[in-house]
Coordinates of C-alpha atoms in Angstrom, one line a residue:
M205 CA 11.6 -32.4 -26.6
E206 CA 8.6 -34.1 -28.4
I207 CA 7.7 -35.9 -25.2
N208 CA 7.7 -32.7 -23.2
L209 CA 5.5 -31.0 -25.8
L210 CA 3.0 -33.9 -25.6
Y211 CA 3.1 -33.9 -21.8
S212 CA 2.3 -30.1 -21.8
G213 CA -0.5 -30.7 -24.3
V214 CA -2.0 -33.3 -22.1
N215 CA -1.7 -31.0 -19.0
A216 CA -3.5 -28.2 -21.0
L217 CA -6.3 -30.6 -21.9
I218 CA -6.7 -31.7 -18.3
L219 CA -6.8 -28.0 -17.2
L220 CA -9.3 -27.2 -19.9
L221 CA -11.6 -30.0 -18.7
I222 CA -11.3 -28.9 -15.1
L223 CA -12.1 -25.2 -15.8
S224 CA -14.9 -26.0 -18.3
S225 CA -16.6 -28.5 -16.0
P226 CA -20.1 -27.5 -14.7
Y227 CA -19.0 -28.6 -11.3
K228 CA -17.4 -25.6 -9.9
I229 CA -15.6 -27.2 -6.9
I230 CA -12.6 -29.4 -7.5
Q231 CA -13.1 -32.4 -5.2
K232 CA -9.5 -33.6 -5.0
P233 CA -6.1 -32.1 -5.5
I234 CA -5.1 -32.1 -9.2
D235 CA -1.4 -32.4 -9.9
F236 CA -0.1 -32.3 -13.4
G237 CA 3.5 -31.4 -13.9
S238 CA 4.5 -28.5 -11.6
L239 CA 0.9 -27.1 -11.5
N240 CA -1.1 -27.9 -8.4
L241 CA -4.8 -27.0 -8.4
L242 CA -6.4 -27.7 -5.0
P243 CA -10.0 -27.5 -3.7
T244 CA -11.1 -24.1 -2.5
T245 CA -10.5 -23.1 1.1
D246 CA -12.2 -20.7 3.5
T247 CA -9.1 -18.6 3.5
A248 CA -9.3 -18.1 -0.3
S249 CA -13.0 -17.0 0.1
T250 CA -12.5 -14.2 2.5
D251 CA -10.1 -11.3 3.5
F252 CA -9.4 -8.9 6.4
G253 CA -12.5 -6.9 5.6
R254 CA -14.9 -9.8 6.1
L255 CA -17.4 -8.1 4.0
Q256 CA -17.3 -10.3 0.9
F257 CA -17.2 -14.1 0.7
N258 CA -16.7 -15.3 -2.9
P259 CA -15.4 -18.9 -3.1
P260 CA -13.2 -19.7 -6.1
A261 CA -13.4 -23.0 -8.0
S262 CA -9.9 -23.8 -6.9
V263 CA -6.6 -22.6 -5.4
L264 CA -3.3 -22.7 -7.1
K265 CA -0.3 -23.1 -4.8
P266 CA 2.6 -22.3 -7.2
K267 CA 6.0 -23.7 -6.6
T268 CA 7.7 -21.3 -9.0
P269 CA 6.7 -18.2 -11.0
E270 CA 6.6 -20.6 -14.0
D271 CA 3.5 -22.2 -12.5
I272 CA 1.7 -18.9 -12.6
S273 CA 2.9 -18.3 -16.2
L274 CA 1.6 -21.8 -17.2
L275 CA -1.8 -21.1 -15.8
L276 CA -2.2 -17.6 -17.3
S277 CA -0.7 -18.7 -20.7
F278 CA -3.3 -21.4 -21.0
L279 CA -6.2 -19.2 -20.0
S280 CA -5.2 -16.4 -22.3
S281 CA -4.9 -18.8 -25.3
S282 CA -8.2 -20.5 -24.6
S283 CA -11.6 -19.5 -25.8
F284 CA -13.5 -22.1 -23.8
S285 CA -13.3 -20.7 -20.3
Q286 CA -14.6 -17.7 -18.4
V287 CA -12.3 -18.4 -15.5
S288 CA -10.6 -15.4 -13.9
V289 CA -7.6 -15.3 -11.6
S290 CA -6.7 -13.4 -8.5
A291 CA -3.3 -13.3 -6.7
R292 CA -3.7 -13.5 -2.9
G293 CA -0.9 -12.5 -0.6
A294 CA -1.7 -11.8 3.1
G295 CA -5.4 -11.3 2.3
H296 CA -5.5 -7.8 3.8
S297 CA -8.0 -6.4 1.3
I298 CA -11.3 -5.0 2.5
H299 CA -13.9 -5.6 -0.2
G300 CA -12.9 -8.9 -1.7
Q301 CA -10.4 -7.4 -4.1
A302 CA -8.2 -10.6 -4.0
Q303 CA -11.2 -13.0 -4.4
A304 CA -12.2 -14.8 -7.6
L305 CA -15.8 -16.1 -7.6
D306 CA -15.8 -19.5 -9.4
G307 CA -12.3 -18.7 -10.6
I308 CA -8.8 -19.5 -9.4
V309 CA -7.0 -17.8 -6.4
I310 CA -3.2 -18.0 -6.5
D311 CA -1.7 -18.4 -3.1
M312 CA 1.4 -16.2 -3.3
G313 CA 2.6 -17.4 0.0
S314 CA 3.2 -20.8 -1.6
L315 CA 6.1 -19.5 -3.6
P316 CA 9.5 -20.2 -2.1
L317 CA 10.6 -17.4 0.2
E318 CA 13.6 -15.6 -1.4
I319 CA 15.2 -12.6 0.2
K320 CA 18.7 -11.7 -1.0
V321 CA 20.5 -8.5 0.3
H322 CA 23.1 -6.8 -1.9
K323 CA 25.2 -4.3 0.1
N324 CA 26.8 -1.1 -1.2
G325 CA 30.0 -2.0 -3.0
E326 CA 29.0 -5.5 -4.0
M327 CA 27.3 -4.2 -7.2
E328 CA 28.4 -1.9 -10.0
S329 CA 25.6 0.5 -9.2
G330 CA 26.9 1.2 -5.7
L331 CA 23.4 0.9 -4.3
S332 CA 22.3 -1.3 -1.5
Y333 CA 19.1 -3.2 -2.3
V334 CA 17.1 -6.3 -1.6
D335 CA 15.6 -8.8 -4.0
A336 CA 12.5 -10.3 -2.4
S337 CA 9.9 -12.7 -3.8
G338 CA 6.4 -11.2 -4.3
G339 CA 4.9 -13.4 -1.6
A340 CA 7.4 -12.4 1.1
L341 CA 6.1 -10.3 4.0
W342 CA 7.6 -6.9 4.7
I343 CA 8.4 -8.1 8.3
E344 CA 10.5 -10.9 6.8
V345 CA 12.3 -8.4 4.6
L346 CA 12.9 -6.1 7.5
K347 CA 14.4 -8.8 9.7
E348 CA 16.6 -10.1 6.9
T349 CA 18.0 -6.7 5.9
M350 CA 18.6 -5.6 9.5
K351 CA 21.0 -8.5 9.9
V352 CA 23.5 -6.4 7.8
G353 CA 22.4 -3.1 9.3
L354 CA 20.1 -2.1 6.4
A355 CA 16.4 -1.5 5.8
P356 CA 14.0 -0.3 3.1
R357 CA 13.2 3.4 3.3
S358 CA 9.4 3.4 2.8
W359 CA 6.9 1.4 4.8
T360 CA 3.3 0.6 5.6
D361 CA 2.0 0.8 9.1
Y362 CA 1.4 -3.0 9.2
L363 CA 4.3 -5.2 8.2
Y364 CA 2.5 -8.5 7.8
L365 CA 1.6 -7.7 4.2
T366 CA 3.2 -9.1 1.1
I367 CA 5.7 -7.2 -1.2
G368 CA 3.5 -7.8 -4.3
G369 CA 0.3 -6.8 -2.4
T370 CA 1.4 -3.3 -1.3
L371 CA 3.2 -2.5 -4.5
S372 CA 0.0 -3.3 -6.4
N373 CA -1.8 -0.7 -4.3
G374 CA 0.6 2.0 -3.1
G375 CA 2.2 1.4 0.2
I376 CA 2.1 4.4 2.5
S377 CA 3.0 5.3 6.1
G378 CA 4.6 8.1 8.0
Q379 CA 7.8 8.0 6.0
T380 CA 6.0 8.7 2.7
F381 CA 6.4 12.5 3.0
K382 CA 10.2 12.0 3.0
H383 CA 10.8 9.0 0.7
G384 CA 7.6 8.6 -1.2
P385 CA 5.3 5.6 -1.2
Q386 CA 6.6 2.1 -1.6
I387 CA 5.7 2.2 -5.3
A388 CA 8.2 5.0 -5.7
N389 CA 10.9 2.9 -4.0
V390 CA 11.3 0.1 -6.5
L391 CA 14.3 -0.5 -8.8
E392 CA 13.1 -3.6 -10.7
L393 CA 10.2 -6.1 -10.9
D394 CA 9.6 -9.6 -12.2
V395 CA 6.0 -9.7 -13.4
V396 CA 3.8 -12.4 -15.0
T397 CA 1.3 -10.6 -17.2
G398 CA -2.3 -11.6 -17.8
K399 CA -1.0 -13.3 -21.0
G400 CA 1.4 -15.4 -19.1
E401 CA 4.5 -13.6 -20.2
M402 CA 7.3 -13.5 -17.7
V403 CA 8.9 -10.1 -17.9
T404 CA 11.7 -8.3 -15.9
C405 CA 11.0 -4.6 -16.0
S406 CA 12.3 -1.4 -14.6
P407 CA 12.1 2.4 -15.3
T408 CA 14.4 1.8 -18.3
K409 CA 13.4 -1.7 -19.4
S410 CA 9.7 -2.6 -20.3
S411 CA 8.9 0.6 -18.4
E412 CA 5.2 0.6 -19.5
L413 CA 4.6 -2.6 -17.6
F414 CA 6.8 -1.5 -14.7
Y415 CA 4.7 1.6 -14.1
A416 CA 1.4 -0.2 -14.9
V417 CA 1.7 -2.7 -12.2
L418 CA 2.8 -0.2 -9.5
G419 CA -0.5 0.8 -7.9
G420 CA -2.3 -1.1 -10.7
L421 CA -4.6 -3.0 -8.4
G422 CA -3.4 -6.3 -9.9
Q423 CA -4.9 -5.6 -13.3
F424 CA -1.9 -6.0 -15.5
G425 CA 0.3 -8.6 -14.0
I426 CA 1.4 -10.5 -10.9
I427 CA 4.5 -9.4 -9.1
T428 CA 6.8 -12.3 -8.4
R429 CA 10.0 -10.4 -7.4
A430 CA 10.8 -6.8 -6.4
R431 CA 14.1 -5.1 -6.1
V432 CA 13.9 -2.5 -3.3
P433 CA 16.6 0.1 -2.4
L434 CA 18.0 0.0 1.1
Q435 CA 19.4 2.6 3.5
Q436 CA 21.3 2.4 6.8
A437 CA 19.0 1.2 9.5
P438 CA 19.1 3.3 12.7
K439 CA 19.6 1.6 16.0
K440 CA 16.7 3.3 17.7
V441 CA 13.9 5.8 17.2
R442 CA 12.8 8.8 19.3
W443 CA 9.0 8.7 19.1
Q444 CA 7.0 11.8 20.0
R445 CA 3.3 12.4 20.5
A446 CA 1.7 15.8 20.8
F447 CA -1.9 16.5 21.5
Y448 CA -4.2 19.3 20.1
D449 CA -7.7 20.6 20.6
D450 CA -7.9 22.5 17.3
F451 CA -7.8 20.9 13.8
E452 CA -6.2 23.8 12.0
T453 CA -3.4 24.0 14.5
F454 CA -3.0 20.2 14.2
T455 CA -2.6 20.3 10.4
K456 CA -0.5 23.5 10.5
D457 CA 2.0 21.7 12.7
Q458 CA 1.9 18.5 10.6
E459 CA 2.8 20.6 7.5
L460 CA 5.6 22.3 9.4
L461 CA 7.1 18.9 10.3
I462 CA 7.0 17.6 6.8
S463 CA 8.8 20.7 5.6
I464 CA 11.9 19.8 7.6
P465 CA 12.8 16.3 6.3
E466 CA 16.4 16.9 7.2
L467 CA 15.3 16.7 10.9
V468 CA 12.2 14.5 10.9
D469 CA 11.9 10.9 9.6
Y470 CA 8.3 10.1 10.2
V471 CA 5.0 12.0 10.6
E472 CA 1.5 10.7 11.1
G473 CA -1.5 11.8 13.1
F474 CA -4.9 10.6 14.4
V475 CA -8.2 11.8 15.8
V476 CA -8.8 11.2 19.5
L477 CA -12.5 10.7 19.3
N478 CA -13.2 9.0 22.6
E479 CA -11.6 7.1 25.5
Q480 CA -11.3 4.0 23.5
S481 CA -9.3 5.6 20.7
L482 CA -7.0 7.2 23.3
H483 CA -6.3 4.0 25.2
S484 CA -6.0 1.8 22.2
S485 CA -3.3 4.2 20.8
L486 CA -1.2 3.6 23.9
V487 CA -0.8 -0.2 23.4
A488 CA 2.3 0.4 21.2
F489 CA 3.3 3.7 22.9
P490 CA 4.1 2.8 26.5
A491 CA 4.5 6.3 27.9
H492 CA 2.7 7.5 31.0
L493 CA 0.2 10.1 29.7
E494 CA -1.3 12.8 31.9
F495 CA -3.6 13.7 29.1
K496 CA -7.2 13.6 30.4
P497 CA -9.4 15.1 27.7
E498 CA -12.9 16.3 28.3
F499 CA -14.8 14.5 25.5
V500 CA -18.2 16.1 26.4
R501 CA -18.3 19.8 27.0
N502 CA -21.5 21.7 27.6
G503 CA -23.5 18.8 26.3
R504 CA -21.5 18.6 23.1
F505 CA -18.8 16.1 22.0
K506 CA -15.3 17.5 21.9
V507 CA -12.7 16.0 19.5
Y508 CA -9.0 16.1 20.0
Y509 CA -6.0 15.3 17.7
C510 CA -2.6 13.8 18.1
I511 CA 0.5 14.2 16.0
E512 CA 3.2 11.6 16.2
F513 CA 6.6 12.1 14.7
A514 CA 9.8 10.2 14.9
I515 CA 13.6 10.9 14.6
H516 CA 16.1 8.1 13.9
V517 CA 18.7 7.7 16.5
N518 CA 22.2 6.3 15.9
Q519 CA 24.5 5.8 18.9
V520 CA 26.9 8.5 17.8
E521 CA 24.0 11.0 17.4
S522 CA 22.1 10.6 20.7
I523 CA 23.2 14.1 21.9
H524 CA 22.3 15.7 18.6
V525 CA 18.8 14.1 18.7
E526 CA 18.1 15.7 22.1
K527 CA 18.9 19.1 20.6
V528 CA 16.7 18.4 17.5
V529 CA 13.7 17.3 19.7
K530 CA 14.0 20.5 21.7
E531 CA 14.3 22.6 18.6
I532 CA 11.2 21.0 17.0
S533 CA 9.2 21.2 20.2
R534 CA 9.7 25.0 20.3
M535 CA 8.2 25.3 16.8
L536 CA 5.0 23.4 17.6
S537 CA 1.8 24.7 19.1
Y538 CA 0.5 21.7 20.9
M539 CA -1.6 21.8 24.1
Q540 CA 0.5 23.0 27.0
S541 CA 2.5 20.1 28.7
H542 CA 1.1 17.5 26.4
L543 CA 4.2 16.4 24.4
Y544 CA 5.3 12.9 25.2
S545 CA 8.5 11.0 24.2
I546 CA 9.8 7.5 24.3
E547 CA 12.8 5.8 22.7
V548 CA 12.3 2.3 21.1
S549 CA 14.2 0.0 18.9
Y550 CA 13.8 0.5 15.1
L551 CA 12.3 -2.9 14.7
D552 CA 9.7 -2.3 17.5
F553 CA 8.8 1.1 16.0
L554 CA 8.2 -0.3 12.6
N555 CA 6.4 -3.3 13.9
R556 CA 4.2 -1.3 16.4
V557 CA 0.9 -2.3 14.9
S558 CA 1.5 -6.0 15.6
M559 CA 1.2 -5.1 19.3
E560 CA -2.2 -3.6 18.7
E561 CA -3.1 -6.8 16.7
E562 CA -2.1 -9.0 19.7
S563 CA -4.3 -6.9 22.0
L564 CA -7.3 -7.1 19.6
R565 CA -6.8 -10.8 19.1
S566 CA -6.9 -11.3 22.8
K567 CA -10.3 -9.6 22.9
G568 CA -11.6 -11.5 19.9
L569 CA -11.8 -8.2 17.9
W570 CA -9.3 -8.9 15.1
E571 CA -11.1 -11.4 12.9
V572 CA -14.2 -9.2 12.6
P573 CA -15.7 -7.0 9.9
H574 CA -13.6 -4.0 8.9
P575 CA -15.5 -1.5 6.8
W576 CA -12.6 0.7 6.2
L577 CA -12.6 3.9 4.1
N578 CA -9.3 5.5 3.0
M579 CA -9.1 8.8 1.1
F580 CA -6.5 11.0 -0.5
V581 CA -7.7 14.6 0.2
P582 CA -6.1 17.7 -1.3
R583 CA -5.0 20.3 1.3
S584 CA -7.6 22.7 0.0
G585 CA -10.4 20.3 0.9
I586 CA -9.2 18.7 4.1
K587 CA -11.2 20.9 6.5
K588 CA -14.4 20.5 4.6
F589 CA -13.9 16.7 4.4
M590 CA -13.2 16.4 8.1
N591 CA -16.2 18.5 9.0
F592 CA -18.4 16.3 6.8
L593 CA -16.8 13.1 8.2
M594 CA -17.2 14.1 11.8
E595 CA -20.9 15.0 11.2
S596 CA -21.5 11.4 10.0
L597 CA -19.9 9.7 13.1
S598 CA -21.2 8.9 16.5
P599 CA -18.1 9.6 18.6
N600 CA -19.2 7.6 21.6
E601 CA -19.9 4.5 19.5
F602 CA -17.0 4.6 17.0
E603 CA -14.3 1.8 17.4
G604 CA -11.0 2.0 15.6
P605 CA -8.5 4.7 14.7
I606 CA -9.0 7.6 12.3
L607 CA -5.7 8.5 10.7
V608 CA -5.0 11.9 9.3
Y609 CA -1.5 12.9 8.0
P610 CA 0.0 14.8 5.1
L611 CA 2.0 13.7 2.0
L612 CA 3.8 15.6 -0.7
S613 CA 3.0 15.3 -4.4
D614 CA 6.5 15.5 -5.7
K615 CA 7.3 12.2 -4.0
W616 CA 4.9 10.3 -6.3
N617 CA 5.6 9.2 -9.9
T618 CA 2.6 10.0 -12.0
N619 CA 3.5 7.3 -14.5
A620 CA 2.3 4.8 -11.9
S621 CA -1.3 3.6 -12.2
I622 CA -2.5 4.8 -8.8
A623 CA -5.1 7.6 -8.9
L624 CA -4.5 10.7 -7.0
P625 CA -6.6 13.8 -6.5
R626 CA -6.8 16.0 -9.7
A627 CA -5.2 18.9 -7.8
I628 CA -2.2 16.7 -7.1
E629 CA -2.0 15.1 -10.5
T630 CA -2.0 18.5 -12.2
G631 CA 0.5 20.1 -9.8
K632 CA -2.0 22.7 -8.6
E633 CA -1.4 21.6 -5.0
R634 CA 1.7 20.1 -3.4
V635 CA 0.2 18.7 -0.1
M636 CA -2.5 16.1 0.2
Y637 CA -3.8 14.3 3.3
V638 CA -4.4 10.6 3.9
V639 CA -7.6 10.0 5.9
G640 CA -8.1 6.5 7.1
V641 CA -11.4 5.6 8.8
L642 CA -10.3 2.2 10.2
R643 CA -13.4 0.8 11.9
S644 CA -13.5 -2.5 13.7
I645 CA -17.0 -3.9 14.1
N646 CA -18.0 -6.0 17.1
P647 CA -20.5 -8.4 15.6
T648 CA -22.2 -9.0 18.9
V649 CA -23.1 -5.3 19.0
C650 CA -23.4 -4.3 15.3
K651 CA -25.4 -6.8 13.3
M652 CA -25.8 -7.0 9.6
D653 CA -28.3 -4.1 9.3
C654 CA -25.9 -2.0 11.3
L655 CA -22.9 -3.0 9.2
N656 CA -24.8 -2.3 5.9
Q657 CA -25.7 1.1 7.3
I658 CA -22.0 1.9 7.9
L659 CA -21.1 0.8 4.4
H660 CA -23.8 3.0 3.0
E661 CA -22.6 5.9 5.0
H662 CA -19.0 5.4 3.8
H663 CA -20.2 5.2 0.2
Q664 CA -22.0 8.5 0.7
I665 CA -18.9 10.1 2.3
A666 CA -16.6 8.9 -0.6
Q667 CA -19.1 10.1 -3.2
A668 CA -19.4 13.6 -1.6
A669 CA -15.6 13.8 -1.1
S670 CA -15.0 13.0 -4.7
S671 CA -17.0 16.0 -5.9
P672 CA -15.1 19.0 -7.2
H673 CA -15.6 21.1 -4.0
I674 CA -13.4 18.7 -2.1
G675 CA -11.6 16.8 -4.9
A676 CA -10.7 13.7 -3.0
R677 CA -9.9 10.2 -4.3
Q678 CA -10.3 6.8 -2.7
Y679 CA -7.1 4.9 -1.7
L680 CA -7.5 1.1 -1.7
A681 CA -10.5 2.0 -3.7
H682 CA -13.8 0.1 -3.9
H683 CA -16.4 1.2 -6.6
R684 CA -19.7 -0.3 -7.6
S685 CA -19.6 0.3 -11.4
R686 CA -17.3 0.8 -14.3
I687 CA -18.6 4.4 -14.5
D688 CA -17.4 5.0 -11.0
W689 CA -14.0 3.5 -11.8
H690 CA -13.9 5.8 -14.9
E691 CA -14.5 8.8 -12.6
H692 CA -12.0 7.5 -10.1
F693 CA -9.1 7.4 -12.6
D694 CA -10.3 10.6 -14.3
S695 CA -7.7 11.6 -16.8
K696 CA -5.7 8.4 -16.2
W697 CA -8.6 6.2 -17.4
T698 CA -7.6 6.0 -21.0
R699 CA -4.1 5.0 -20.2
F700 CA -5.3 2.5 -17.6
A701 CA -7.7 0.9 -20.1
E702 CA -4.9 0.8 -22.8
R703 CA -2.6 -0.9 -20.4
K704 CA -5.2 -3.5 -19.6
A705 CA -5.7 -4.2 -23.3
Q706 CA -1.9 -4.6 -23.7
F707 CA -1.1 -6.8 -20.8
D708 CA -4.3 -8.6 -19.9
P709 CA -6.6 -8.3 -23.0
L710 CA -9.0 -11.0 -21.9
H711 CA -9.4 -9.4 -18.4
I712 CA -8.4 -12.5 -16.6
L713 CA -6.7 -10.9 -13.6
A714 CA -8.1 -9.4 -10.4
P715 CA -11.9 -9.8 -11.0
G716 CA -12.5 -8.8 -7.3
Q717 CA -11.7 -5.2 -8.1
G718 CA -14.8 -5.1 -10.4
I719 CA -13.2 -2.9 -13.0
F720 CA -13.2 -5.0 -16.2
P721 CA -15.6 -7.9 -16.9
R722 CA -14.0 -11.1 -18.2
V723 CA -13.7 -11.3 -22.0
T724 CA -14.0 -14.4 -24.1
V725 CA -12.5 -14.5 -27.6
D726 CA -13.3 -17.1 -30.2
L727 CA -9.8 -17.9 -31.4
Q728 CA -11.2 -19.7 -34.5
E729 CA -12.7 -16.5 -35.9

């Protein structure tokens, strides 16, 4: 026992010397006990957005959650270091949110992959669920659960993201209107707080921490395990696409679809801005389309829209599904003869974006800048917002999808940290829209000045949309000042700041978000 304490003290001293050193880059791997601090890497300095490049001093590749606890326990009890820490999963952030300049990046993919499925009847609760490590990818969870005919209920469009990453943000897709976001589909979490405490939490156990980390942008703790409920996985999916030439009709039909969750399992939509957006959307939807839109009419650009919805198909229900499709089709007001249908496996449907990824990689257009903008817009402001957005775009030059689809407020738990539009938080409105402006920038065409101009335009759009006459909120938010963050969280700010003081009082975690500056406390005072 005394030897172990002495060994831990020596390790802490070594760590202190490393982090207090004026030389920011660790030249060789440092191994003391189970804690492995390695030199920084290009991967730890960048992300999917490729807009920010902030090298950390070192990278921690944890072998267990205890390694993360050891690091954070030391930093939270030390008054000698300004070092901050970010957890990095798949690195799919846009504005450097998972980076830590001169700090430590924790590579969550280094944790052992643990995915354990519990089927209905095996547990007293009678629920089927999966326990998955925080660094596991959703595609890995899907493949493992489908081995026993089960799957999570709520998804993101892209599955090569980590459990801990999406739960720290929100996790939305076309199933959200029916089952809620991923942060509303969690039974239990293991979390390492900013103080290094390892806590198992749930809605009934350490609930303040549980709701704090869900949508908490990594500010309160690092998720090392999540328990996610499962449902019966369908064999196949009937996938429909319908085209529109009028925005109000498009949104009216989307809202009709989300009003019948007993029939529909998935609803999304996107803007058909040009030929590129039409053809890129067909990579994962291999139907023959006879849709030939006229994008320029009388010298003006014409914009079209597409609703996609899906119905789960089990072998015994195939005849029933045909009737449902016909019934729904009669309700909709799409452009005459422009409803298209395919049937795909459930796995292929959920993993559809990976096909688009392969296509973009083959063209050298995946690892490029992605100045994305994602907004939650209340129903009352969606037309104003889309008009404002369309006026700021050049349809013939835009590359990438623009997603537009509705969500329901009663599927969200307001105890979670995520910020929603005030009209949704207060219950004044029930429907809000997700608008995702998902640009891909070809660096051979759009140089730095061009990219900076796009970022400036997105900032202006977000600022205007957040004003009371639209009342939107950023999703996967990026703000330039603490004042902006205060306005972002609005009435939730006080609780957000109190949670930070409780679970990460020295502001060690997630510096890349730019919400709380690092705090140093002289422990001798």
